[in-house]
Backbone as a chain_set.jsonl record, in Angstrom:
{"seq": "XXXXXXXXXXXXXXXXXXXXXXXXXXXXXXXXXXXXXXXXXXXXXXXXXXXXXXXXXXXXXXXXXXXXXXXXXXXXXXXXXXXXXXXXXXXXXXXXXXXXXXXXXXXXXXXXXXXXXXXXXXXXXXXXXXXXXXXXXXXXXXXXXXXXXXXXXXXXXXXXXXXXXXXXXXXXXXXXXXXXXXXXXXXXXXXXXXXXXXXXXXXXXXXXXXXX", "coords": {"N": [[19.638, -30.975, -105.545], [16.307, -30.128, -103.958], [15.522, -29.722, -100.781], [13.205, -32.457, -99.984], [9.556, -31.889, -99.057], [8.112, -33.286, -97.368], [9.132, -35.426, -94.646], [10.365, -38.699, -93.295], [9.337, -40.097, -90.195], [9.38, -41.514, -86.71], [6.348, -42.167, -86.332], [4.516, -44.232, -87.129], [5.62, -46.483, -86.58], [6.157, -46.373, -83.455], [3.242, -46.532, -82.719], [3.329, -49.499, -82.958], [5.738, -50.456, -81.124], [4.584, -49.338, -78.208], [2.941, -51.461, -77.99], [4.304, -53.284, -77.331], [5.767, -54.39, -79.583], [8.428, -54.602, -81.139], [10.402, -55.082, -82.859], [9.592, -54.126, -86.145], [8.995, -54.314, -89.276], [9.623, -52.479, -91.86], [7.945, -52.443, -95.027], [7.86, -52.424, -98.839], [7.494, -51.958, -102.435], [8.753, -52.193, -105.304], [7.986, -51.205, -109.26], [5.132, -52.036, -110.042], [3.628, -51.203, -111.453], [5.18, -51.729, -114.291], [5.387, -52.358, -117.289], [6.889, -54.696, -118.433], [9.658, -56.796, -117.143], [10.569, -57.794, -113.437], [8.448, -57.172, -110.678], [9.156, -56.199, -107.682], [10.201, -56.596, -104.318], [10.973, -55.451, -100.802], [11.738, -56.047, -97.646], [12.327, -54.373, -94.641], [13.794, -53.943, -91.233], [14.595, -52.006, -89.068], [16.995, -50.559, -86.558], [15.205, -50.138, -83.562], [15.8, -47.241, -82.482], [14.924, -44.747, -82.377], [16.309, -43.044, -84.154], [17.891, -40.698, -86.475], [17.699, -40.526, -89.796], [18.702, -40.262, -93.103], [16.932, -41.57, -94.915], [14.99, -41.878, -97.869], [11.435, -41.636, -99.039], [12.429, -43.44, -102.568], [11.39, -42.178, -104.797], [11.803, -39.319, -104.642], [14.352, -38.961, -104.489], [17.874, -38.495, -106.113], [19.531, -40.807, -108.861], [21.644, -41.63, -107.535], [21.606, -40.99, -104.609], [20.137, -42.775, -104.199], [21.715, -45.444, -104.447], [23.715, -44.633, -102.766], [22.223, -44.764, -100.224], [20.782, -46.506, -99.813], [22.777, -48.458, -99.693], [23.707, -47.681, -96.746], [21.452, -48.432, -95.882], [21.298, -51.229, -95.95], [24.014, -51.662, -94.518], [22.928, -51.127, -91.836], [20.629, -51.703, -90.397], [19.134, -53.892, -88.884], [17.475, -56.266, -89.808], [16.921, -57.454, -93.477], [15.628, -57.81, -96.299], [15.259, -58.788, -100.078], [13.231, -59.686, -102.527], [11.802, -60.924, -105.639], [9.568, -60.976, -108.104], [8.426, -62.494, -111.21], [7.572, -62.182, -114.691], [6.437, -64.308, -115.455], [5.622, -65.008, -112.99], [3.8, -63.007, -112.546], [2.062, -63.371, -114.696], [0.714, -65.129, -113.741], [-0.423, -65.184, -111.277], [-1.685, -62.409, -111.33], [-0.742, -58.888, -110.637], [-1.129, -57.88, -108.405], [-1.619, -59.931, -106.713], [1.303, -60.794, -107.677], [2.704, -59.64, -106.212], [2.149, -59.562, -103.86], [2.578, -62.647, -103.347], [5.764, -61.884, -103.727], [5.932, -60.333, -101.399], [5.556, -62.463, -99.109], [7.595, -63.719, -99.494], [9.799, -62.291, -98.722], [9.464, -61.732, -96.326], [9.917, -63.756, -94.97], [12.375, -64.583, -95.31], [13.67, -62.201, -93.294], [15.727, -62.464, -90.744], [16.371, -61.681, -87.088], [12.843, -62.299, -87.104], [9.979, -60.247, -88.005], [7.842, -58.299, -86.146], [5.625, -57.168, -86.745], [3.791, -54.84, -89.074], [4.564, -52.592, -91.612], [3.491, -51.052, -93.918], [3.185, -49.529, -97.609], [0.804, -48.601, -98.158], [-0.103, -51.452, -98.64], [-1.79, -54.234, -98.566], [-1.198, -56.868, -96.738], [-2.014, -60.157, -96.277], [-1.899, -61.25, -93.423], [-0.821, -62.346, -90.325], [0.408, -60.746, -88.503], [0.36, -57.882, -86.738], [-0.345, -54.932, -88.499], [0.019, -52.166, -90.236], [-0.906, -50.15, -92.711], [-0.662, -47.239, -94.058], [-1.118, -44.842, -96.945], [1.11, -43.559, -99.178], [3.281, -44.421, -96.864], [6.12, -44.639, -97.952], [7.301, -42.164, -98.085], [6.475, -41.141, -95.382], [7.476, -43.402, -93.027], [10.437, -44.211, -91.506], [11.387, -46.7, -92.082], [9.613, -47.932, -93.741], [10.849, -45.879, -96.008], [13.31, -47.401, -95.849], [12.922, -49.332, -97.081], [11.774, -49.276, -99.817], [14.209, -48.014, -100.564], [16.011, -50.422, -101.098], [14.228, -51.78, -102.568], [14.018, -50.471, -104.82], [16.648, -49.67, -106.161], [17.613, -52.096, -106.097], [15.896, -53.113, -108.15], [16.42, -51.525, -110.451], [18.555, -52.367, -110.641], [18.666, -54.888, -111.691], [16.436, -54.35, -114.347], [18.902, -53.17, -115.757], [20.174, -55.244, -116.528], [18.378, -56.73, -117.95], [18.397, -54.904, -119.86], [20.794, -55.18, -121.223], [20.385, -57.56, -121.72], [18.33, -57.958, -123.819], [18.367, -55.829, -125.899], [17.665, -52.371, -127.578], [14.797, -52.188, -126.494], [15.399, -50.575, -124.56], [15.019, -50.773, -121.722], [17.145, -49.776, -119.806], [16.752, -47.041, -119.496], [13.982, -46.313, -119.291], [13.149, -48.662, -117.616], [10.891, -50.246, -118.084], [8.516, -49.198, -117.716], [5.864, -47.412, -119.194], [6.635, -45.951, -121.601], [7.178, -43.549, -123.932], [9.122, -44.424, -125.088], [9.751, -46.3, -125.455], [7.366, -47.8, -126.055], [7.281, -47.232, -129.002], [9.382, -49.2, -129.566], [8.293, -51.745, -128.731], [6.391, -51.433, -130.623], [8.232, -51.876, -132.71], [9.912, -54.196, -132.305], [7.936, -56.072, -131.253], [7.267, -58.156, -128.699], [8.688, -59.485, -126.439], [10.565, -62.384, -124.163], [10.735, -60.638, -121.429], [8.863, -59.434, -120.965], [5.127, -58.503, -119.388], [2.586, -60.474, -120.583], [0.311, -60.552, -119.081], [-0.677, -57.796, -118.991], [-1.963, -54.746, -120.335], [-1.863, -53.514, -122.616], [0.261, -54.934, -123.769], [-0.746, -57.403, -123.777], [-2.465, -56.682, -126.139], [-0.609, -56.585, -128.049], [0.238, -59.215, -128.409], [-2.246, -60.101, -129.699], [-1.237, -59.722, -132.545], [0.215, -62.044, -134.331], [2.66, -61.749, -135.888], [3.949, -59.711, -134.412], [5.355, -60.627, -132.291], [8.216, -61.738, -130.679]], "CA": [[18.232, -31.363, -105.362], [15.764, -29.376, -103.045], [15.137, -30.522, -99.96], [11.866, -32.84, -99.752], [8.677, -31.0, -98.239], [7.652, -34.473, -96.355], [9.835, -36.272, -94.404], [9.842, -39.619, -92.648], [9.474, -40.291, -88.617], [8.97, -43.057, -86.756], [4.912, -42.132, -85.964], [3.699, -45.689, -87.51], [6.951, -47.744, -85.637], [5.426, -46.274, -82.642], [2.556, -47.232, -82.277], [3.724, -50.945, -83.023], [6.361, -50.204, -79.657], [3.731, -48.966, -77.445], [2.298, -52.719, -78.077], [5.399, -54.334, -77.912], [6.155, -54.95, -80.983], [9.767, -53.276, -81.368], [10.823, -55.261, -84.574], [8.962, -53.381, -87.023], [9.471, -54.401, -90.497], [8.68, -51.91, -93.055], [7.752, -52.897, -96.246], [7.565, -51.28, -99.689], [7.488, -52.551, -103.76], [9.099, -50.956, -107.232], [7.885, -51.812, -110.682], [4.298, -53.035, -110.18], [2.685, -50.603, -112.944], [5.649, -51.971, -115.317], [5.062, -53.457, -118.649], [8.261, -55.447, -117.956], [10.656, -57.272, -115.843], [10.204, -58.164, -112.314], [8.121, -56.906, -109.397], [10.464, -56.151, -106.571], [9.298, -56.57, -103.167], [11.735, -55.45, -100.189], [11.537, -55.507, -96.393], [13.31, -54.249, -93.552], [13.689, -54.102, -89.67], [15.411, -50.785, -88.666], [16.843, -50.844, -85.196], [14.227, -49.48, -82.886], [16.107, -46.788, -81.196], [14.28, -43.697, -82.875], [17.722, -42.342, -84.37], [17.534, -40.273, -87.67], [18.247, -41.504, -91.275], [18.721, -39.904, -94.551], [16.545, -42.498, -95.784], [13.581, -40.71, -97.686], [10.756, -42.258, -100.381], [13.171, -43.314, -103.179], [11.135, -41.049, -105.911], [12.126, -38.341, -104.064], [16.201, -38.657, -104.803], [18.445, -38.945, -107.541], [20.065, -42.608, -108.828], [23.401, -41.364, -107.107], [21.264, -40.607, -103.868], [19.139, -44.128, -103.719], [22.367, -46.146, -103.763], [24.484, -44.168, -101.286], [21.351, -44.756, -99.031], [20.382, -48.255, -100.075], [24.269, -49.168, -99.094], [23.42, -47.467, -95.823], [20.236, -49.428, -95.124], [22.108, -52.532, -95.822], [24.828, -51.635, -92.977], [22.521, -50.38, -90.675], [19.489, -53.194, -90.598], [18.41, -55.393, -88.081], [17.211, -57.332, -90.712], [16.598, -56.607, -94.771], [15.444, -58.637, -97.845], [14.965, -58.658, -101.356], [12.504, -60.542, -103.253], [11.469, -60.105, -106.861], [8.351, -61.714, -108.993], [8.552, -62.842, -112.487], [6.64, -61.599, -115.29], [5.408, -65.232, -115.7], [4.26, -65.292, -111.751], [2.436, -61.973, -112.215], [1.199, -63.257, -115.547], [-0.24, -66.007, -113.596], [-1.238, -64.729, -109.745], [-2.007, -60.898, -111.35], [0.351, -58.279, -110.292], [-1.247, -57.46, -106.736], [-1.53, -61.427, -106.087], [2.469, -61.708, -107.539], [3.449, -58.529, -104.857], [2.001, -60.248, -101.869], [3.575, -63.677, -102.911], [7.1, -61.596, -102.928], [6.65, -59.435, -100.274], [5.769, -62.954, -98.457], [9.017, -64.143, -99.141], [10.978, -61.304, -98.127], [9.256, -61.485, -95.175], [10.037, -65.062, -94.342], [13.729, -63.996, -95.014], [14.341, -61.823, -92.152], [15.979, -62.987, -89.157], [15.306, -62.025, -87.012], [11.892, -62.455, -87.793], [9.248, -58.881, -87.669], [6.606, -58.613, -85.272], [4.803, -56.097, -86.876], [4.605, -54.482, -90.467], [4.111, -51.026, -91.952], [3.757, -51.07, -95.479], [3.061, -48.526, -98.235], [-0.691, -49.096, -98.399], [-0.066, -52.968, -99.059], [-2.816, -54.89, -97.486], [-1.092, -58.104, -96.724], [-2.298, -61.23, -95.903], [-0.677, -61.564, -92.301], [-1.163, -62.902, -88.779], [1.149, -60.231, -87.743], [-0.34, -56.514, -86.561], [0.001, -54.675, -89.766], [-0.262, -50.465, -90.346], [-0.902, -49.947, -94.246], [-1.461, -45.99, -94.604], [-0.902, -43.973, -98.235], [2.313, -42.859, -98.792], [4.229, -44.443, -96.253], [7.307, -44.773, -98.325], [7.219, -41.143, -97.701], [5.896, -40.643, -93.871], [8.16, -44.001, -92.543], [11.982, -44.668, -92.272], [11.225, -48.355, -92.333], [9.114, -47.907, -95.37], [11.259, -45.326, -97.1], [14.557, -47.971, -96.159], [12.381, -50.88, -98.045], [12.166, -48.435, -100.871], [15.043, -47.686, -101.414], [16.45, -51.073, -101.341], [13.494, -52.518, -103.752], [13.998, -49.253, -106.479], [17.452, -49.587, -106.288], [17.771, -53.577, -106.75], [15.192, -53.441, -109.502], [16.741, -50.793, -111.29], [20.276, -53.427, -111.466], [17.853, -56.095, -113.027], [16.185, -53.613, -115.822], [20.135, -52.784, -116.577], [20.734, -56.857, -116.807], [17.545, -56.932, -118.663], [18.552, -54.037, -120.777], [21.425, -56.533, -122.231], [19.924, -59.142, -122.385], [17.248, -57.829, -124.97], [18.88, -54.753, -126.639], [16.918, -51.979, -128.261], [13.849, -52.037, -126.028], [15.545, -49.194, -123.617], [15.31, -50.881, -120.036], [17.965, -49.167, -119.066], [16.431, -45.71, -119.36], [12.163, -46.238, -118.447], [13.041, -49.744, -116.605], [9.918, -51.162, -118.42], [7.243, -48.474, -117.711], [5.439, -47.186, -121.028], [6.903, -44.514, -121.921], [6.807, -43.304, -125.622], [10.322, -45.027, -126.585], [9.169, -48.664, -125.31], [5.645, -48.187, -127.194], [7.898, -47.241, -129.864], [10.056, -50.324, -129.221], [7.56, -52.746, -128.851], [5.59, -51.195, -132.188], [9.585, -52.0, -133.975], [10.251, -55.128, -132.163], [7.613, -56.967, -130.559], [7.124, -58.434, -127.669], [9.899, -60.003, -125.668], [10.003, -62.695, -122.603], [10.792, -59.999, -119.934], [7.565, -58.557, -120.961], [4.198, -59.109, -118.551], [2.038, -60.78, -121.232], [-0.984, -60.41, -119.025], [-0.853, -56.515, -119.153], [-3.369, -54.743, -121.571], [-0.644, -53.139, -123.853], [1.255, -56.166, -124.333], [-2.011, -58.797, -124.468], [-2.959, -56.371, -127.72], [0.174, -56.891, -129.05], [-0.121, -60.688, -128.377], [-2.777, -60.583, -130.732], [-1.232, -59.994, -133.405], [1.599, -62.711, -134.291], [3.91, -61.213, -136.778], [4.879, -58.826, -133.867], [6.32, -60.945, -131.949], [9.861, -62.329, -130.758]], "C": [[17.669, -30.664, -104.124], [15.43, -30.102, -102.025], [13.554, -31.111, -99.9], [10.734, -31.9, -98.819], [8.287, -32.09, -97.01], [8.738, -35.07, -96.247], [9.669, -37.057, -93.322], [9.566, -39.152, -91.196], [9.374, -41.407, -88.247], [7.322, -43.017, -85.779], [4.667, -43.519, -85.885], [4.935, -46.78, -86.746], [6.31, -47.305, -84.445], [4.736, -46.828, -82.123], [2.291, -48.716, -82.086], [4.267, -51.436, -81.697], [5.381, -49.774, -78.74], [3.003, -50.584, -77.302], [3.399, -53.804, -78.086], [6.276, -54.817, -78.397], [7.296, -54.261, -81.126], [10.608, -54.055, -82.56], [9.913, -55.004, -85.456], [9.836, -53.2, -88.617], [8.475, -53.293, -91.759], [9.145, -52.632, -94.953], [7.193, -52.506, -97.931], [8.028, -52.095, -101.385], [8.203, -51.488, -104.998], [8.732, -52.127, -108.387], [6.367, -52.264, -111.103], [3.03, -52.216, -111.446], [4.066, -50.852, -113.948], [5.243, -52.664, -116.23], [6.068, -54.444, -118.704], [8.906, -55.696, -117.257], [9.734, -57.219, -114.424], [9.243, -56.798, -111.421], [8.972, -56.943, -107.786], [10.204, -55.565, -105.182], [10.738, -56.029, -101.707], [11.09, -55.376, -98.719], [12.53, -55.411, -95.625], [13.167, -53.693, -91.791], [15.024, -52.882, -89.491], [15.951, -50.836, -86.942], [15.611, -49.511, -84.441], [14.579, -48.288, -81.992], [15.873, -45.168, -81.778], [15.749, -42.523, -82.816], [16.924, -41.941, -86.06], [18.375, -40.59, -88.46], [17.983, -40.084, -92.33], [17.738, -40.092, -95.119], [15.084, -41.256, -96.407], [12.889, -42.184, -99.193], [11.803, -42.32, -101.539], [12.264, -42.34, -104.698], [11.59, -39.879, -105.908], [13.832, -37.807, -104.299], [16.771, -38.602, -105.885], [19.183, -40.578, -107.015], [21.483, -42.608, -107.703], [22.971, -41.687, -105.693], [20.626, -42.085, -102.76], [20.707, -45.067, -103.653], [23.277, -45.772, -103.21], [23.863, -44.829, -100.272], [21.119, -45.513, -98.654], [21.897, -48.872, -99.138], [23.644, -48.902, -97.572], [22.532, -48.231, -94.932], [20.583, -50.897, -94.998], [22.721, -52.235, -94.062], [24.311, -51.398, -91.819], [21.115, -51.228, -90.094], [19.558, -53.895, -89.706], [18.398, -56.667, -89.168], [17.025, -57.138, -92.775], [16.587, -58.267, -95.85], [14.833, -58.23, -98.99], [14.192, -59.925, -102.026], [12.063, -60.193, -104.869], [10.157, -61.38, -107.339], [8.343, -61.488, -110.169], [7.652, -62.458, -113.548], [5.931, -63.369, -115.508], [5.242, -65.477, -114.326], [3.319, -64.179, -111.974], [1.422, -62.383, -113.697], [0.096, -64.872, -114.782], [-0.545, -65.833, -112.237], [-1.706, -63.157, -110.227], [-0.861, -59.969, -110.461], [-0.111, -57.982, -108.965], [-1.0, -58.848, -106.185], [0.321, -61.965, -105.949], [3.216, -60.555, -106.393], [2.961, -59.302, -103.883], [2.674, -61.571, -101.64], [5.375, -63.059, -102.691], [7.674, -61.15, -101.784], [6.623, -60.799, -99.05], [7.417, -63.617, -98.083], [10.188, -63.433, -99.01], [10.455, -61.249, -96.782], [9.618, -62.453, -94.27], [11.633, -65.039, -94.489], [14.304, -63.409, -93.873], [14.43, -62.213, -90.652], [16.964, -61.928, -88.822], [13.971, -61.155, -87.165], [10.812, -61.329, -87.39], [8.09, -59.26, -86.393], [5.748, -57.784, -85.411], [5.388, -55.381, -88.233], [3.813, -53.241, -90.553], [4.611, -51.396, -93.028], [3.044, -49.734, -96.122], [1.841, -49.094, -99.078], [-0.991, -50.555, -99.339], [-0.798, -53.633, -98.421], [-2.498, -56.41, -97.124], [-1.295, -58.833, -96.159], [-1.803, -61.512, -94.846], [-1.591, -61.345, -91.244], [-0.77, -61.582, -87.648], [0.336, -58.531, -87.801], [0.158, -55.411, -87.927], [-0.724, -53.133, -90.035], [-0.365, -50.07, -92.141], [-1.231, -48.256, -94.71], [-0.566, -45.776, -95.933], [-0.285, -43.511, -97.848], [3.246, -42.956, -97.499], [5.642, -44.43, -96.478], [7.894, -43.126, -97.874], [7.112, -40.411, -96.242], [6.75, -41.434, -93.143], [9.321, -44.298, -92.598], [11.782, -46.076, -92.482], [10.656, -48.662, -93.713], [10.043, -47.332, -96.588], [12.994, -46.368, -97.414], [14.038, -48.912, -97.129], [12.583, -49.856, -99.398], [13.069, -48.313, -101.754], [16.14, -49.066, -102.136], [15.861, -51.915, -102.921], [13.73, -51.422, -105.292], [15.757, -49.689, -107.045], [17.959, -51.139, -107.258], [17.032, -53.999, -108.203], [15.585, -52.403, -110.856], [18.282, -51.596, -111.677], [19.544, -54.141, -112.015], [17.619, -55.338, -114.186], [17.819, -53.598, -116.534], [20.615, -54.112, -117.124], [20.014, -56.789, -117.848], [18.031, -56.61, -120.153], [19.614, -54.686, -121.935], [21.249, -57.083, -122.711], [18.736, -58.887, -123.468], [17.315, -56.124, -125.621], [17.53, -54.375, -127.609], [15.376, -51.765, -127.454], [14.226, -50.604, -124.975], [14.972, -49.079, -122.475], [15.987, -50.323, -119.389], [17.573, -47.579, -118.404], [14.657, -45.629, -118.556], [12.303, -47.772, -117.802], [11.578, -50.333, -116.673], [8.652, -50.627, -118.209], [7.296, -47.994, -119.364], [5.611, -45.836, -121.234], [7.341, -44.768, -123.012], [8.237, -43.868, -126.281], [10.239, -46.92, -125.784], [8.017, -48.85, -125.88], [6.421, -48.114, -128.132], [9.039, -48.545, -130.202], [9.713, -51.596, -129.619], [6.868, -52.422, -130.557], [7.11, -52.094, -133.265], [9.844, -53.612, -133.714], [9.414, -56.309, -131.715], [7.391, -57.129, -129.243], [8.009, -59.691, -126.992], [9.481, -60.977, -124.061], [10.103, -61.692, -121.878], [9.381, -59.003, -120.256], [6.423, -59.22, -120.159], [3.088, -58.942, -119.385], [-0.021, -60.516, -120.811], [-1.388, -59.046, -118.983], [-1.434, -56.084, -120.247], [-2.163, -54.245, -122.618], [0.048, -54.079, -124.309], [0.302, -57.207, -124.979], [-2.399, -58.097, -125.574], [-1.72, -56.979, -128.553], [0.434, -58.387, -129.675], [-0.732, -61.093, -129.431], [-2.442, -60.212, -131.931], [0.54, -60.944, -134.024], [2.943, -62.405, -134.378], [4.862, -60.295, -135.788], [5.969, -59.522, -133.135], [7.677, -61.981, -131.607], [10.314, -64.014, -130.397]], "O": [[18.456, -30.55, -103.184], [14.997, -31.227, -102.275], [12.664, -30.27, -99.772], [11.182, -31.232, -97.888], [8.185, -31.715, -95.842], [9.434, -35.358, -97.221], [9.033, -36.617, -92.365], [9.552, -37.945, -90.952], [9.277, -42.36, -89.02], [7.154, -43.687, -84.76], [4.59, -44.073, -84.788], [4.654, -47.955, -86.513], [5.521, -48.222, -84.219], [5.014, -47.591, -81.198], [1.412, -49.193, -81.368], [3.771, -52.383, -81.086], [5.89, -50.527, -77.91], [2.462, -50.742, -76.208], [3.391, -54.885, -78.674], [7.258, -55.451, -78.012], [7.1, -53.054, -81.268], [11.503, -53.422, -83.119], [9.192, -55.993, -85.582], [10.746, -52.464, -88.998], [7.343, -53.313, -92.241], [10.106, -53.027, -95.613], [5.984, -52.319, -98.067], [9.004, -52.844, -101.34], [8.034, -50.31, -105.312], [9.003, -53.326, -108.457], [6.179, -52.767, -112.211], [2.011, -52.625, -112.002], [4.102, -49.855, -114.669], [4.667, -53.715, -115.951], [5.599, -55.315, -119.437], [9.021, -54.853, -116.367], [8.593, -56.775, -114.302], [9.47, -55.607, -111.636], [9.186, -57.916, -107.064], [10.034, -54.372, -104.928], [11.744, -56.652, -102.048], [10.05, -54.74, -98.55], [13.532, -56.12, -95.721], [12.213, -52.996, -91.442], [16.2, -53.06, -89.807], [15.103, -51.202, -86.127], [15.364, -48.363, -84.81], [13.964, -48.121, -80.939], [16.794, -44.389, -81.535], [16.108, -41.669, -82.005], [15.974, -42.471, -86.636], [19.539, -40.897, -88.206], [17.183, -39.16, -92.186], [17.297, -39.214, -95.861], [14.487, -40.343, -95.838], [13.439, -43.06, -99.86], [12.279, -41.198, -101.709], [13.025, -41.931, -105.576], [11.824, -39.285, -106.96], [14.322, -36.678, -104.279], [16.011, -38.677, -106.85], [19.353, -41.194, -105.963], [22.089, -43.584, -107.262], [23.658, -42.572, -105.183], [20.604, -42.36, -101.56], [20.858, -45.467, -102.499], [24.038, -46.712, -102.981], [24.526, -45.444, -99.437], [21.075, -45.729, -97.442], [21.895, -49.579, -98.13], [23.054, -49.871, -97.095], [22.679, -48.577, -93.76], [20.2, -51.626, -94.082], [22.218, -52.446, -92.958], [24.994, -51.413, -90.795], [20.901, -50.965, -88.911], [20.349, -54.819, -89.895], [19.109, -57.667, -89.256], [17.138, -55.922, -92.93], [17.277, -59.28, -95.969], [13.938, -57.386, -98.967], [14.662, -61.061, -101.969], [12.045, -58.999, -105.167], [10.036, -62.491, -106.823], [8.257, -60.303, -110.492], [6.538, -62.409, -113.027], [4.722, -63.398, -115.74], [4.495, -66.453, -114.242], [2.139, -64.309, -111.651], [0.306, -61.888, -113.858], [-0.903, -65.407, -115.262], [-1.253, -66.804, -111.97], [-2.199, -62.573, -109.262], [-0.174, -60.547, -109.618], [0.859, -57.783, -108.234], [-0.218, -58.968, -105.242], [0.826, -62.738, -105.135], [4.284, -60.833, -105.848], [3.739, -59.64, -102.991], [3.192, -61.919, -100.579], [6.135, -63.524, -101.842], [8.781, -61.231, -101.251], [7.367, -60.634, -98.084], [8.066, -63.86, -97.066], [11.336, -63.852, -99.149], [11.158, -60.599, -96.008], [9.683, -62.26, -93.056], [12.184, -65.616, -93.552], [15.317, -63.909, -93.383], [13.6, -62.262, -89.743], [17.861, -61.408, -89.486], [13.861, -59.936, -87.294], [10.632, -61.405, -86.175], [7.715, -60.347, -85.954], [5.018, -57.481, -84.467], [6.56, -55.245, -88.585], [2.824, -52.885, -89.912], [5.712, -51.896, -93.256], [2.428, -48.951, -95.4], [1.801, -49.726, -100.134], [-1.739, -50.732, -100.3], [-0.371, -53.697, -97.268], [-3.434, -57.208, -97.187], [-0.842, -58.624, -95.034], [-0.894, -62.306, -95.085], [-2.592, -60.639, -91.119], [-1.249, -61.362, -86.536], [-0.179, -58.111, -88.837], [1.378, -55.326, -88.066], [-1.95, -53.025, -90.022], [0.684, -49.552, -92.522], [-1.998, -48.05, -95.65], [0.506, -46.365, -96.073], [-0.31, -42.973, -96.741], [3.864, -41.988, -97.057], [6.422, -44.262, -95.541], [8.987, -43.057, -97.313], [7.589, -39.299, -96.014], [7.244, -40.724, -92.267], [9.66, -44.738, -93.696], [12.343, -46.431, -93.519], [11.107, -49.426, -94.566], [10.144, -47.843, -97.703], [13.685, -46.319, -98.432], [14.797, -49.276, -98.028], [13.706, -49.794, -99.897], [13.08, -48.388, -102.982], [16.811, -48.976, -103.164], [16.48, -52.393, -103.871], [13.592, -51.717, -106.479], [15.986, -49.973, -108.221], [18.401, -51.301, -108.395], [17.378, -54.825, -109.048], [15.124, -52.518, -111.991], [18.94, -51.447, -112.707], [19.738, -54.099, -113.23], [18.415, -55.486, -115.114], [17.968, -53.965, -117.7], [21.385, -54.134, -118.084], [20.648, -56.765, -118.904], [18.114, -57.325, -121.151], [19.406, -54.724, -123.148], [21.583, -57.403, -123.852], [18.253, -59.92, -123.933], [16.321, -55.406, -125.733], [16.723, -55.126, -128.156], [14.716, -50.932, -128.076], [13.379, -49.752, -124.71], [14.497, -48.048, -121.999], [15.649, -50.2, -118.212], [17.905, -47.084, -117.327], [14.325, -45.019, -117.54], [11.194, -48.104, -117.383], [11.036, -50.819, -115.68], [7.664, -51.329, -118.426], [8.122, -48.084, -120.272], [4.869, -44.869, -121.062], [7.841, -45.849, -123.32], [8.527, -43.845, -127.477], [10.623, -48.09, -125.788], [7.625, -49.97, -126.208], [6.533, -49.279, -128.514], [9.427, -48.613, -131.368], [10.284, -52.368, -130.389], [6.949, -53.233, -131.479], [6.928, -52.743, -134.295], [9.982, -54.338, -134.698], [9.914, -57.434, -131.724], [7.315, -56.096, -128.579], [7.716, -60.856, -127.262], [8.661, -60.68, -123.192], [9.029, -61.739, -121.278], [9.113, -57.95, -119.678], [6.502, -60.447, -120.095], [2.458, -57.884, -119.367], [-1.027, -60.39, -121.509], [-2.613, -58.942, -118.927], [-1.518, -56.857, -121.202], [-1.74, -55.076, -123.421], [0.482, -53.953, -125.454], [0.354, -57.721, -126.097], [-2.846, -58.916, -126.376], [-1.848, -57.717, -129.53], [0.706, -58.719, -130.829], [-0.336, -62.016, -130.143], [-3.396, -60.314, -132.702], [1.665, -60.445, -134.053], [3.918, -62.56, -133.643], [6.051, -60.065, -136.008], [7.163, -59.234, -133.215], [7.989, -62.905, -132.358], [11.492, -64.366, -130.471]]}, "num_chains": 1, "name": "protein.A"}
């Protein structure tokens, strides 16, 4: 794999330390344009001592690459959590409303506890001094460690998933719409791990016979 053209720093942890703030939780989501399975919220607290990481945006790697790295961000963490949201919370807070209730409770997980967040243009609800630019999973190690932990963890659920409701082919698009899950859903229906309030699925809703 070629080396990335962008890679992290700790710019946005910075300016948090300059104020203080030297637990700096970054914070970062996988799954939230899925037609299926969870929303998967992660945060993490890097130690503050502007040392370099591997860590990069997990789009950016291969599967081999995200859990080498993911392990890494585990061992190496101040702090780190995992949260996920249900296709029946996002079918009932909307999928931006069920990301801010997970990322709250990954946030109320880490001890100890952030004093300052950098997220990947997540605008969340918080008391605490909060940096949201585009593409931080990309520009922050704090962002790109949340990353990799939330892609990684939500890519072992789709594979649970993928069991547990054979033939839909979680394992391979992890519940985005790609032409062999439209094809899927056209053969089989519509399944619980599906997010009923999504427009592709609420058509299929309407018509009974499809589904499971």
């Amino acid at each position: 794999m070629t080396r990335p053209s962008v890679t992290p720093d700790w710019s946005y942890e910075r300016e948090h330390w300059r104020r203080g703030h030297f637990r700096v939780a970054g914070v970062d989501e996988a799954g939230r344009g899925a037609w299926a399975g969870p929303v998967t919220v992660a945060a993490v607290i890097l130690p503050g001592a502007a040392a370099e990481y591997p860590f990069r945006d997990s789009k950016q790697l291969s599967a081999a690459q995200r859990k080498a790295y993911a392990a890494q961000v585990r061992e190496v963490a101040v702090s780190w959590a995992v949260e996920h949201a249900w296709p029946d919370e996002i079918d009932r807070l909307n999928i931006l409303g069920a990301t801010h209730a997970a990322a709250a409770r990954a946030l109320a997980r880490l001890d100890p506890s952030p004093q300052a967040l950098v997220t990947d243009y997540l605008k969340l609800r918080t008391d605490l001094p909060l940096t949201a630019p585009p593409r931080a999973d990309a520009l922050s190690y704090s962002v790109a460690a949340a990353s990799l932990l939330a892609k990684t963890e939500r890519d072992r659920l789709m594979l649970e998933l993928d069991a547990r409701h054979p033939g839909y082919g979680f394992a391979g698009h992890k519940g985005y719409g790609a032409p062999a899950h439209r094809a899927a859903l056209r053969d089989l229906g519509v399944s619980e791990a599906h997010r009923r309030s999504f427009a592709p699925i609420r058509a299929l809703l309407n018509q009974p016979e499809r589904l499971l």
